[in-house]
Every structure is written in structure tokens, then in C-alpha cells.
Tab-separated table of C-alpha atoms in Angstrom:
chain	number	residue	atom	x	y	z
A	1	MET	CA	-0.148	-246.118	-112.131
A	2	LYS	CA	-0.236	-248.288	-114.996
A	3	PRO	CA	-2.708	-246.809	-117.833
A	4	ARG	CA	-5.690	-248.591	-118.428
A	5	THR	CA	-7.673	-248.982	-121.551
A	6	CYS	CA	-11.432	-249.244	-122.050
A	7	ASP	CA	-14.217	-248.735	-124.494
A	8	VAL	CA	-15.891	-245.865	-122.449
A	9	ALA	CA	-14.476	-243.817	-119.437
A	10	VAL	CA	-17.703	-241.935	-117.730
A	11	VAL	CA	-16.475	-239.032	-115.732
A	12	GLY	CA	-18.936	-238.443	-112.771
A	13	ALA	CA	-20.885	-241.185	-110.906
A	14	GLY	CA	-24.199	-239.071	-110.397
A	15	PRO	CA	-27.571	-240.246	-112.037
A	16	ALA	CA	-26.360	-239.499	-115.460
A	17	GLY	CA	-22.770	-241.158	-115.407
A	18	ALA	CA	-24.274	-244.295	-113.544
A	19	ALA	CA	-26.975	-244.385	-116.009
A	20	THR	CA	-24.266	-244.313	-119.016
A	21	ALA	CA	-22.026	-246.881	-117.253
A	22	LEU	CA	-24.942	-249.198	-116.667
A	23	TYR	CA	-26.507	-249.207	-119.953
A	24	ALA	CA	-23.220	-249.127	-121.663
A	25	ALA	CA	-22.343	-252.338	-119.842
A	26	ARG	CA	-25.709	-253.873	-120.486
A	27	ALA	CA	-24.749	-253.119	-124.320
A	28	GLY	CA	-21.592	-255.387	-123.817
A	29	LEU	CA	-19.100	-252.490	-123.582
A	30	ASP	CA	-15.991	-252.099	-121.386
A	31	VAL	CA	-16.626	-249.080	-119.048
A	32	VAL	CA	-14.949	-247.363	-116.227
A	33	LEU	CA	-16.772	-245.079	-114.218
A	34	LEU	CA	-15.138	-242.545	-112.140
A	35	ASP	CA	-15.724	-239.869	-109.316
A	36	ARG	CA	-13.932	-237.601	-107.232
A	37	GLN	CA	-16.063	-238.023	-104.253
A	38	THR	CA	-16.588	-241.705	-102.194
A	39	PHE	CA	-20.104	-242.996	-102.055
A	40	PRO	CA	-22.329	-242.553	-100.251
A	41	ARG	CA	-22.319	-238.944	-100.525
A	42	ASP	CA	-24.576	-235.612	-100.503
A	43	LYS	CA	-25.642	-233.964	-103.479
A	44	ILE	CA	-27.339	-230.815	-103.210
A	45	CYS	CA	-30.805	-231.422	-105.121
A	46	GLY	CA	-34.684	-230.668	-104.534
A	47	ASP	CA	-34.567	-234.758	-104.392
A	48	ALA	CA	-37.713	-235.164	-106.721
A	49	VAL	CA	-37.552	-238.216	-108.782
A	50	ALA	CA	-40.621	-238.019	-111.082
A	51	ARG	CA	-42.335	-240.777	-112.793
A	52	LYS	CA	-39.939	-240.751	-115.856
A	53	SER	CA	-36.936	-241.197	-113.507
A	54	VAL	CA	-38.692	-243.973	-111.728
A	55	GLY	CA	-39.137	-245.829	-114.921
A	56	HIS	CA	-35.295	-245.913	-115.628
A	57	LEU	CA	-34.761	-246.954	-111.900
A	58	GLY	CA	-36.937	-249.860	-112.747
A	59	ASP	CA	-35.297	-250.475	-115.916
A	60	LEU	CA	-31.791	-250.791	-114.507
A	61	GLY	CA	-32.866	-253.008	-111.379
A	62	ILE	CA	-32.384	-250.644	-108.431
A	63	LEU	CA	-36.286	-249.575	-107.998
A	64	ASP	CA	-36.838	-252.203	-105.087
A	65	ARG	CA	-33.538	-250.796	-103.383
A	66	VAL	CA	-34.842	-247.132	-103.301
A	67	GLN	CA	-38.459	-248.042	-102.478
A	68	THR	CA	-36.819	-249.872	-99.202
A	69	SER	CA	-34.855	-247.171	-98.394
A	70	VAL	CA	-35.951	-244.034	-96.396
A	71	HIS	CA	-38.125	-242.080	-99.219
A	72	GLU	CA	-41.669	-240.585	-99.856
A	73	PRO	CA	-44.000	-241.518	-102.511
A	74	VAL	CA	-46.065	-238.745	-103.863
A	75	GLY	CA	-49.702	-238.630	-104.980
A	76	ARG	CA	-50.615	-235.106	-104.587
A	77	ALA	CA	-49.010	-231.732	-105.429
A	78	LEU	CA	-50.269	-228.464	-104.081
A	79	LEU	CA	-49.796	-225.428	-106.115
A	80	ALA	CA	-49.922	-221.857	-104.528
A	81	SER	CA	-50.261	-218.632	-106.556
A	82	PRO	CA	-48.313	-215.154	-105.708
A	83	ARG	CA	-51.591	-213.942	-103.843
A	84	GLY	CA	-52.122	-217.247	-101.735
A	85	ASP	CA	-54.695	-218.896	-103.576
A	86	ALA	CA	-53.998	-222.719	-103.870
A	87	ILE	CA	-55.330	-226.016	-105.701
A	88	GLU	CA	-54.243	-229.437	-104.960
A	89	VAL	CA	-53.486	-231.669	-108.159
A	90	ASP	CA	-54.195	-235.441	-108.203
A	91	LEU	CA	-50.650	-237.041	-109.348
A	92	SER	CA	-51.719	-240.366	-109.234
A	93	SER	CA	-52.251	-242.480	-112.625
A	94	PRO	CA	-53.892	-245.867	-112.724
A	95	GLU	CA	-52.375	-246.128	-116.323
A	96	GLU	CA	-48.657	-245.581	-114.750
A	97	ALA	CA	-47.185	-248.289	-112.854
A	98	ASN	CA	-44.483	-245.839	-111.339
A	99	PRO	CA	-45.368	-243.477	-108.979
A	100	HIS	CA	-43.625	-239.971	-108.053
A	101	LEU	CA	-41.298	-240.002	-105.144
A	102	ILE	CA	-38.876	-238.020	-103.328
A	103	CYS	CA	-35.569	-239.554	-102.252
A	104	ARG	CA	-32.580	-237.934	-100.621
A	105	ARG	CA	-29.641	-238.300	-103.437
A	106	GLU	CA	-27.294	-239.616	-100.783
A	107	ILE	CA	-29.688	-242.490	-100.999
A	108	LEU	CA	-30.494	-242.771	-104.626
A	109	ASP	CA	-26.919	-241.957	-106.025
A	110	ASN	CA	-25.648	-244.393	-103.752
A	111	ALA	CA	-27.736	-247.212	-104.910
A	112	LEU	CA	-26.954	-246.358	-108.551
A	113	VAL	CA	-23.059	-246.482	-107.945
A	114	GLU	CA	-23.701	-249.902	-106.101
A	115	ALA	CA	-25.447	-251.103	-108.959
A	116	ALA	CA	-22.637	-249.964	-111.358
A	117	ARG	CA	-20.067	-251.554	-108.822
A	118	ALA	CA	-21.660	-254.900	-109.686
A	119	ARG	CA	-21.442	-254.431	-113.346
A	120	THR	CA	-18.363	-252.605	-114.170
A	121	ALA	CA	-15.168	-251.034	-112.763
A	122	VAL	CA	-15.756	-247.925	-110.374
A	123	LEU	CA	-12.937	-245.608	-109.459
A	124	GLU	CA	-13.942	-243.449	-106.691
A	125	GLY	CA	-11.698	-240.606	-105.001
A	126	ALA	CA	-10.589	-239.989	-108.766
A	127	ARG	CA	-10.085	-236.246	-109.661
A	128	VAL	CA	-9.812	-235.975	-113.530
A	129	THR	CA	-7.054	-233.340	-114.042
A	130	ASP	CA	-7.090	-233.225	-118.136
A	131	VAL	CA	-8.601	-234.955	-121.321
A	132	LEU	CA	-6.118	-236.796	-123.579
A	133	ARG	CA	-5.977	-235.879	-127.239
A	134	ASP	CA	-4.802	-237.446	-130.582
A	135	GLY	CA	-4.798	-234.034	-132.755
A	136	PRO	CA	-8.872	-233.270	-132.695
A	137	ARG	CA	-9.818	-236.407	-131.205
A	138	VAL	CA	-10.299	-237.322	-127.524
A	139	THR	CA	-8.713	-240.584	-126.454
A	140	GLY	CA	-8.917	-240.899	-122.565
A	141	ILE	CA	-8.533	-238.820	-119.651
A	142	ALA	CA	-5.929	-238.107	-116.848
A	143	PHE	CA	-6.776	-238.403	-113.215
A	144	ARG	CA	-5.338	-238.325	-109.755
A	145	THR	CA	-6.265	-240.160	-106.629
A	146	ARG	CA	-4.183	-240.558	-103.270
A	147	ALA	CA	-2.296	-243.219	-104.652
A	148	GLY	CA	-1.032	-241.154	-107.535
A	149	ALA	CA	-1.472	-240.052	-111.315
A	150	GLY	CA	-3.109	-242.177	-113.734
A	151	GLU	CA	-4.650	-242.327	-117.229
A	152	ILE	CA	-7.645	-244.110	-118.948
A	153	ARG	CA	-7.259	-244.477	-123.029
A	154	ALA	CA	-10.882	-245.232	-124.262
A	155	ARG	CA	-12.894	-245.218	-127.195
A	156	ALA	CA	-15.053	-242.439	-125.940
A	157	VAL	CA	-14.918	-240.070	-122.999
A	158	VAL	CA	-18.447	-239.244	-121.189
A	159	GLY	CA	-18.340	-235.948	-119.156
A	160	ALA	CA	-20.971	-236.439	-116.828
A	161	ASP	CA	-19.485	-234.559	-114.228
A	162	GLY	CA	-22.164	-231.634	-113.255
A	163	PHE	CA	-22.374	-228.077	-114.231
A	164	ASP	CA	-18.753	-227.236	-113.821
A	165	SER	CA	-17.781	-230.447	-115.818
A	166	VAL	CA	-13.799	-230.598	-115.996
A	167	VAL	CA	-14.478	-232.329	-119.219
A	168	ALA	CA	-16.221	-229.498	-120.868
A	169	ARG	CA	-13.758	-227.182	-119.393
A	170	ARG	CA	-10.895	-228.762	-121.004
A	171	LEU	CA	-12.547	-229.013	-124.550
A	172	GLY	CA	-13.323	-225.441	-124.238
A	173	LEU	CA	-17.176	-226.093	-124.241
A	174	TYR	CA	-18.044	-224.790	-120.714
A	175	ARG	CA	-20.120	-221.440	-120.433
A	176	HIS	CA	-21.984	-220.024	-117.713
A	177	ASP	CA	-25.280	-218.724	-119.467
A	178	SER	CA	-26.664	-216.690	-116.607
A	179	ALA	CA	-30.017	-215.549	-118.537
A	180	ARG	CA	-30.753	-219.653	-119.276
A	181	TRP	CA	-29.435	-221.019	-115.875
A	182	CYS	CA	-31.314	-221.101	-112.658
A	183	VAL	CA	-29.771	-221.229	-108.871
A	184	ALA	CA	-31.276	-223.047	-106.234
A	185	THR	CA	-30.972	-223.487	-102.367
A	186	ARG	CA	-31.741	-226.141	-100.434
A	187	GLY	CA	-32.280	-226.876	-96.683
A	188	TYR	CA	-33.645	-229.948	-94.585
A	189	TYR	CA	-36.154	-229.253	-92.032
A	190	ARG	CA	-37.381	-231.727	-89.424
A	191	GLY	CA	-40.747	-231.420	-87.677
A	192	LEU	CA	-42.297	-229.252	-90.692
A	193	ASP	CA	-46.175	-229.789	-90.766
A	194	VAL	CA	-46.389	-231.518	-94.721
A	195	ALA	CA	-49.401	-233.443	-95.721
A	196	ALA	CA	-48.008	-236.959	-96.452
A	197	ARG	CA	-47.511	-238.035	-100.118
A	198	THR	CA	-47.952	-234.184	-101.051
A	199	VAL	CA	-45.518	-232.054	-102.253
A	200	GLU	CA	-45.946	-228.010	-102.340
A	201	ILE	CA	-45.103	-225.631	-104.837
A	202	HIS	CA	-45.371	-221.418	-104.042
A	203	PHE	CA	-44.899	-219.195	-106.513
A	204	LEU	CA	-44.104	-215.913	-104.979
A	205	ARG	CA	-43.146	-212.467	-106.268
A	206	GLU	CA	-39.808	-212.793	-104.536
A	207	THR	CA	-38.754	-215.669	-106.578
A	208	LEU	CA	-40.778	-215.634	-110.058
A	209	PRO	CA	-40.457	-217.076	-112.434
A	210	GLY	CA	-39.179	-219.439	-109.806
A	211	PHE	CA	-41.032	-220.747	-106.811
A	212	LEU	CA	-40.296	-222.275	-103.541
A	213	TRP	CA	-40.604	-226.123	-102.777
A	214	ILE	CA	-41.437	-227.979	-99.881
A	215	PHE	CA	-41.003	-231.863	-100.411
A	216	PRO	CA	-41.220	-234.470	-97.813
A	217	THR	CA	-38.520	-236.848	-98.086
A	218	GLY	CA	-39.663	-239.086	-95.485
A	219	ASP	CA	-38.580	-239.906	-91.968
A	220	GLY	CA	-39.998	-236.545	-90.637
A	221	VAL	CA	-37.877	-234.608	-92.923
A	222	ALA	CA	-38.469	-232.120	-95.658
A	223	ASN	CA	-36.488	-230.571	-98.350
A	224	VAL	CA	-37.236	-226.996	-98.746
A	225	GLY	CA	-35.559	-224.721	-101.334
A	226	LEU	CA	-36.395	-222.239	-103.975
A	227	GLY	CA	-34.771	-221.712	-107.447
A	228	ILE	CA	-34.391	-218.333	-109.350
A	229	VAL	CA	-33.141	-217.500	-112.760
A	230	HIS	CA	-29.513	-216.404	-112.043
A	231	ALA	CA	-29.562	-213.435	-114.208
A	232	ASP	CA	-32.593	-212.230	-112.222
A	233	LEU	CA	-30.584	-212.812	-108.915
A	234	LYS	CA	-27.646	-210.511	-110.322
A	235	ARG	CA	-29.732	-207.888	-111.114
A	236	ARG	CA	-31.363	-207.743	-107.556
A	237	ARG	CA	-27.818	-207.791	-105.997
A	238	VAL	CA	-28.952	-209.964	-103.215
A	239	GLY	CA	-27.630	-213.181	-101.834
A	240	LEU	CA	-29.386	-216.495	-102.575
A	241	ARG	CA	-29.454	-217.708	-99.217
A	242	ALA	CA	-30.677	-214.283	-97.972
A	243	VAL	CA	-33.427	-214.715	-100.499
A	244	HIS	CA	-34.035	-218.336	-99.140
A	245	GLU	CA	-34.253	-217.061	-95.374
A	246	ALA	CA	-36.415	-214.102	-96.389
A	247	VAL	CA	-38.780	-216.140	-97.853
A	248	LEU	CA	-39.363	-218.552	-94.926
A	249	ALA	CA	-40.018	-215.377	-92.947
A	250	LEU	CA	-43.080	-214.177	-94.980
A	251	PRO	CA	-46.431	-214.337	-93.369
A	252	ARG	CA	-47.497	-217.315	-95.167
A	253	PHE	CA	-44.823	-219.399	-93.796
A	254	ARG	CA	-43.285	-218.140	-90.701
A	255	ASP	CA	-45.508	-219.764	-88.035
A	256	ARG	CA	-44.911	-223.026	-89.791
A	257	PHE	CA	-41.055	-222.863	-89.703
A	258	ARG	CA	-40.809	-221.213	-86.199
A	259	ARG	CA	-40.952	-224.845	-84.864
A	260	THR	CA	-38.749	-226.411	-87.353
A	261	GLU	CA	-35.033	-227.892	-86.637
A	262	ARG	CA	-33.101	-227.115	-89.678
A	263	ILE	CA	-30.484	-229.937	-90.276
A	264	GLY	CA	-27.430	-228.447	-91.402
A	265	GLY	CA	-26.870	-225.255	-93.423
A	266	VAL	CA	-28.841	-223.835	-96.429
A	267	VAL	CA	-26.605	-224.533	-99.444
A	268	GLY	CA	-26.837	-223.319	-103.103
A	269	TRP	CA	-26.036	-224.649	-106.336
A	270	ASN	CA	-26.301	-223.992	-109.899
A	271	LEU	CA	-29.365	-225.505	-112.602
A	272	PRO	CA	-27.836	-225.344	-116.029
A	273	ALA	CA	-30.685	-225.152	-118.505
A	274	PRO	CA	-30.723	-226.453	-121.998
A	275	ASP	CA	-29.130	-225.071	-125.065
A	276	PRO	CA	-29.952	-226.652	-128.230
A	277	ALA	CA	-27.231	-224.601	-130.090
A	278	ARG	CA	-24.434	-225.870	-127.372
A	279	THR	CA	-21.901	-228.567	-128.899
A	280	LEU	CA	-22.937	-231.571	-126.758
A	281	ALA	CA	-20.303	-234.161	-128.410
A	282	GLY	CA	-17.568	-234.591	-130.859
A	283	ASP	CA	-14.730	-237.026	-132.097
A	284	GLY	CA	-14.407	-239.408	-129.052
A	285	PHE	CA	-16.500	-237.595	-126.499
A	286	MET	CA	-19.903	-236.874	-125.251
A	287	LEU	CA	-21.630	-234.608	-122.422
A	288	VAL	CA	-24.467	-235.751	-120.312
A	289	GLY	CA	-26.542	-234.652	-117.596
A	290	ASP	CA	-25.800	-231.291	-115.913
A	291	ALA	CA	-22.439	-231.241	-117.802
A	292	ALA	CA	-24.595	-231.123	-120.974
A	293	GLY	CA	-26.966	-228.380	-119.304
A	294	LEU	CA	-30.021	-230.409	-119.463
A	295	VAL	CA	-32.229	-229.062	-116.379
A	296	ASP	CA	-35.685	-228.261	-117.378
A	297	PRO	CA	-35.980	-224.535	-117.621
A	298	PHE	CA	-39.563	-224.352	-116.011
A	299	SER	CA	-39.568	-227.092	-113.126
A	300	GLY	CA	-35.932	-227.434	-112.285
A	301	GLU	CA	-36.104	-231.169	-112.626
A	302	GLY	CA	-33.269	-232.597	-113.824
A	303	ILE	CA	-32.695	-236.285	-112.930
A	304	GLY	CA	-35.162	-237.537	-115.572
A	305	ASN	CA	-33.311	-235.603	-118.530
A	306	ALA	CA	-29.883	-237.074	-116.929
A	307	LEU	CA	-31.316	-240.492	-116.856
A	308	ASP	CA	-32.429	-240.222	-120.380
A	309	SER	CA	-29.073	-238.851	-121.603
A	310	GLY	CA	-27.041	-241.701	-120.124
A	311	LYS	CA	-29.435	-244.048	-122.137
A	312	VAL	CA	-29.066	-242.212	-125.301
A	313	ALA	CA	-25.468	-241.791	-124.783
A	314	ALA	CA	-24.981	-245.721	-124.059
A	315	GLU	CA	-27.004	-246.493	-127.047
A	316	VAL	CA	-24.993	-244.199	-129.377
A	317	LEU	CA	-21.704	-245.911	-128.180
A	318	ALA	CA	-23.248	-249.510	-128.888
A	319	ASP	CA	-24.535	-248.284	-132.161
A	320	VAL	CA	-21.544	-246.283	-133.857
A	321	ALA	CA	-18.785	-248.640	-132.007
A	322	GLY	CA	-16.694	-248.445	-135.489
A	323	ASP	CA	-16.757	-244.994	-135.916
A	324	ALA	CA	-16.135	-242.421	-132.832
A	325	ARG	CA	-16.618	-239.351	-135.310
A	326	ALA	CA	-20.408	-240.178	-135.661
A	327	VAL	CA	-21.067	-239.515	-132.139
A	328	ALA	CA	-21.126	-235.840	-132.910
A	329	THR	CA	-24.093	-235.811	-135.133
A	330	GLU	CA	-25.750	-238.909	-133.596
A	331	TYR	CA	-25.946	-238.046	-130.035
A	332	PRO	CA	-27.292	-234.631	-129.977
A	333	ALA	CA	-30.129	-235.748	-132.668
A	334	ARG	CA	-31.248	-238.857	-130.288
A	335	LEU	CA	-30.883	-236.614	-127.458
A	336	TRP	CA	-33.156	-233.896	-128.189
A	337	ARG	CA	-35.684	-236.454	-129.538
A	338	ALA	CA	-35.713	-238.086	-126.190
A	339	ILE	CA	-36.035	-235.297	-123.713
A	340	ASP	CA	-38.165	-233.236	-126.529
A	341	ALA	CA	-36.773	-230.222	-127.671
A	342	GLY	CA	-40.035	-228.805	-128.565
A	343	GLU	CA	-40.999	-229.515	-124.960
A	344	ILE	CA	-37.830	-227.485	-123.730
A	345	ALA	CA	-38.988	-224.781	-125.537
A	346	LEU	CA	-42.419	-224.373	-124.427
A	347	HIS	CA	-41.207	-224.789	-120.996
A	348	TYR	CA	-38.822	-221.441	-121.784
A	349	ARG	CA	-41.640	-219.725	-122.647
A	350	LEU	CA	-43.560	-220.808	-119.589
A	351	ARG	CA	-40.733	-219.305	-117.726
A	352	SER	CA	-41.315	-216.241	-119.300
A	353	LEU	CA	-44.829	-215.710	-118.955
A	354	ALA	CA	-44.401	-216.615	-115.178
A	355	ARG	CA	-42.438	-213.557	-114.494
A	356	ARG	CA	-45.843	-211.812	-114.179
A	357	ALA	CA	-47.229	-212.451	-111.183
A	358	GLY	CA	-50.875	-211.838	-112.587
A	359	VAL	CA	-50.497	-214.230	-114.962
A	360	VAL	CA	-49.282	-217.032	-112.426
A	361	ASP	CA	-52.289	-215.963	-110.390
A	362	PHE	CA	-54.761	-216.650	-112.900
A	363	LEU	CA	-53.114	-219.811	-113.916
A	364	VAL	CA	-53.162	-221.389	-110.814
């Protein structure tokens, strides 16, 4: 396969990678977007698309497509404490044009990739096997498809390939931090009694400082899952899916789920939370989205920060076109401003406080 050259090679076509490619193409950069999967494809997630994310979708010109697909607009949240107290919170805002919504990642990610196909090169079914370097500088990637092996030489490589990023691993930057990271489950249930336009968050003693969520995705289906700090799960020596099943068998949920139909199985995945000390960029490379560990440590939401990181990465690449080494300092500085490092620190503190059921009872 003949080698190709471009300005930016983006590895991974989820929200972070697709956003990087779309914003970089808008800035006039020659981009190649690669993913080992072919789209549309499922992605394990809570499917929540918060207002910040919706703003990016509008900016990228795909919000109409998402809103005409199967989804659920969200206007209220029900919050329940460990002892069962509950309160409804109005999430609507007359000042904000963008509503929250729930949209399955198979639909959302495909909309982003289709937009990328229209504006730049997209290579699906391409598994990255190595990161190419000239001394300390990253100069491209090697990949393999069914047609054979290939190489892309690029001024910058963007790792957007998830929590187990090949790019991060090849650069020696991967570290699974079980004290920071969370793990989560997801199952789809049909026929669950859920109020329209309402998401549910249940703080439970079995999951603190995490929680169980019930998110209607539209078409009579709900995304149900739970998140828990990975280190806590290891200490308890229980399986993640076993916790999921045990929680739904609790008295407060048992009757609601008895008559539902589960679509497929319960699946689990990692939620890599931020570490401001982690290296996220260097001479010729950047990490974005889950590859950079940007999932909110308290809410578990990751799509908004992923889209933010893609936009920041593209802006930095456009601004430092003649100095790839400047990426190492400019990208982290702008990124932590965009996703607010202070807010991240606050959310770690909230997660720590939420370990105590009495505190959560009081707050709710």
C-alpha cells in the first residue's frame, strides 16, 4: 500500500477524533481520520449528550441530523438518595438554545463520521500497529487493513483511540489509574416505566460514590447502567456485572424491571478520569478524549470534554503549524482552560464526599 502524507493523522473516529478531524479540516488542514471499526457501530456509553456537547453538534452542522434520529430530549432529572428520598430538578433553561438529550452512540458517532467523510479522508477498518518516529519526534503511524499494511506520514498524530489507546501505549504514556478511573456497565431495556424527557440518577450504598442511571433513549428503550470507582470494585472483590444485576434486584427497582425486556447483554467499560500531571502532548503528537483521560470524575460524562479536546487540538495544530514542538506546551495549557481544571478538582472533591451515604442523603 502506497504511503500517504498529510498534516494530521487522527487515530480513532469517536466524538473526540471526529471533532478533531472536522475542526482541523475547517482550519484548512489536510486530515486523515482512521478507525479500526466500520461505521455505524455500537459504543458502550451512557448515551447522555449534555448541553455543551449539543453546542458542538450545532457548530459542526450535524445537530439537525441527530435530532431527526431516534433520541430523547431531556428537561428534568430525578435525583434519589441512598435512603430513597427523591427530588426532581428542572434542567431546561430559557437562556440556552441547546437542550440536553439522550442519543445512542451508534447514531451519534455515525453522524459525526458521516460529516467527516464529507470534509476529509476517512479510513475505516484500519488498525494502527505502531507510531512512527524520527528520534523523539512523532512523524506518523503504521496501520493494517484487510488490503494489507500501510503508513501515513503526518506533521502531527492525534490519539483519539479510547481509554486503551494504542498511540498512548506506543509512546509509553498509558497508565491505568484505578484510584482515579471508574468502571461502568450499560444495558438496554425495553418497556421500562420512565417519565418522558426525564433522566434518573440513583445514589446507592452499593455504588457510592458512583450511582445508577436510567436514561430514556427514545423508541421505548432506556439505557440503564451504573458507575463505580475501579479501586473500590477491586477492594470489594466482586464482578461489575454482578453488581449491576444485584442493584436491579433491590426492592426499589425489582418490580420496575420484572416486566422489562433486556436487549442484548450487560456490558462494561472503563471511564478514565483526568490527571493534570499526565503527559498529553509532545513533539508531533496529542491525546484527546478518553485517550487523554478526560471523563468527569463525578458525573462520568465524557462526550463534552471529548468534543472540547478535539476542538482545542485542531486550534493548536492550526496555530502552531510551523512548530510541532510547541504542541507539547500549548495544547495542555489550552485544554485545561477549556475543560476547567478547577472544576475537575472540585468534582474529585465531590466524589470523595459522596462516599458517605449520610452526606448524599443530606445533599439530596
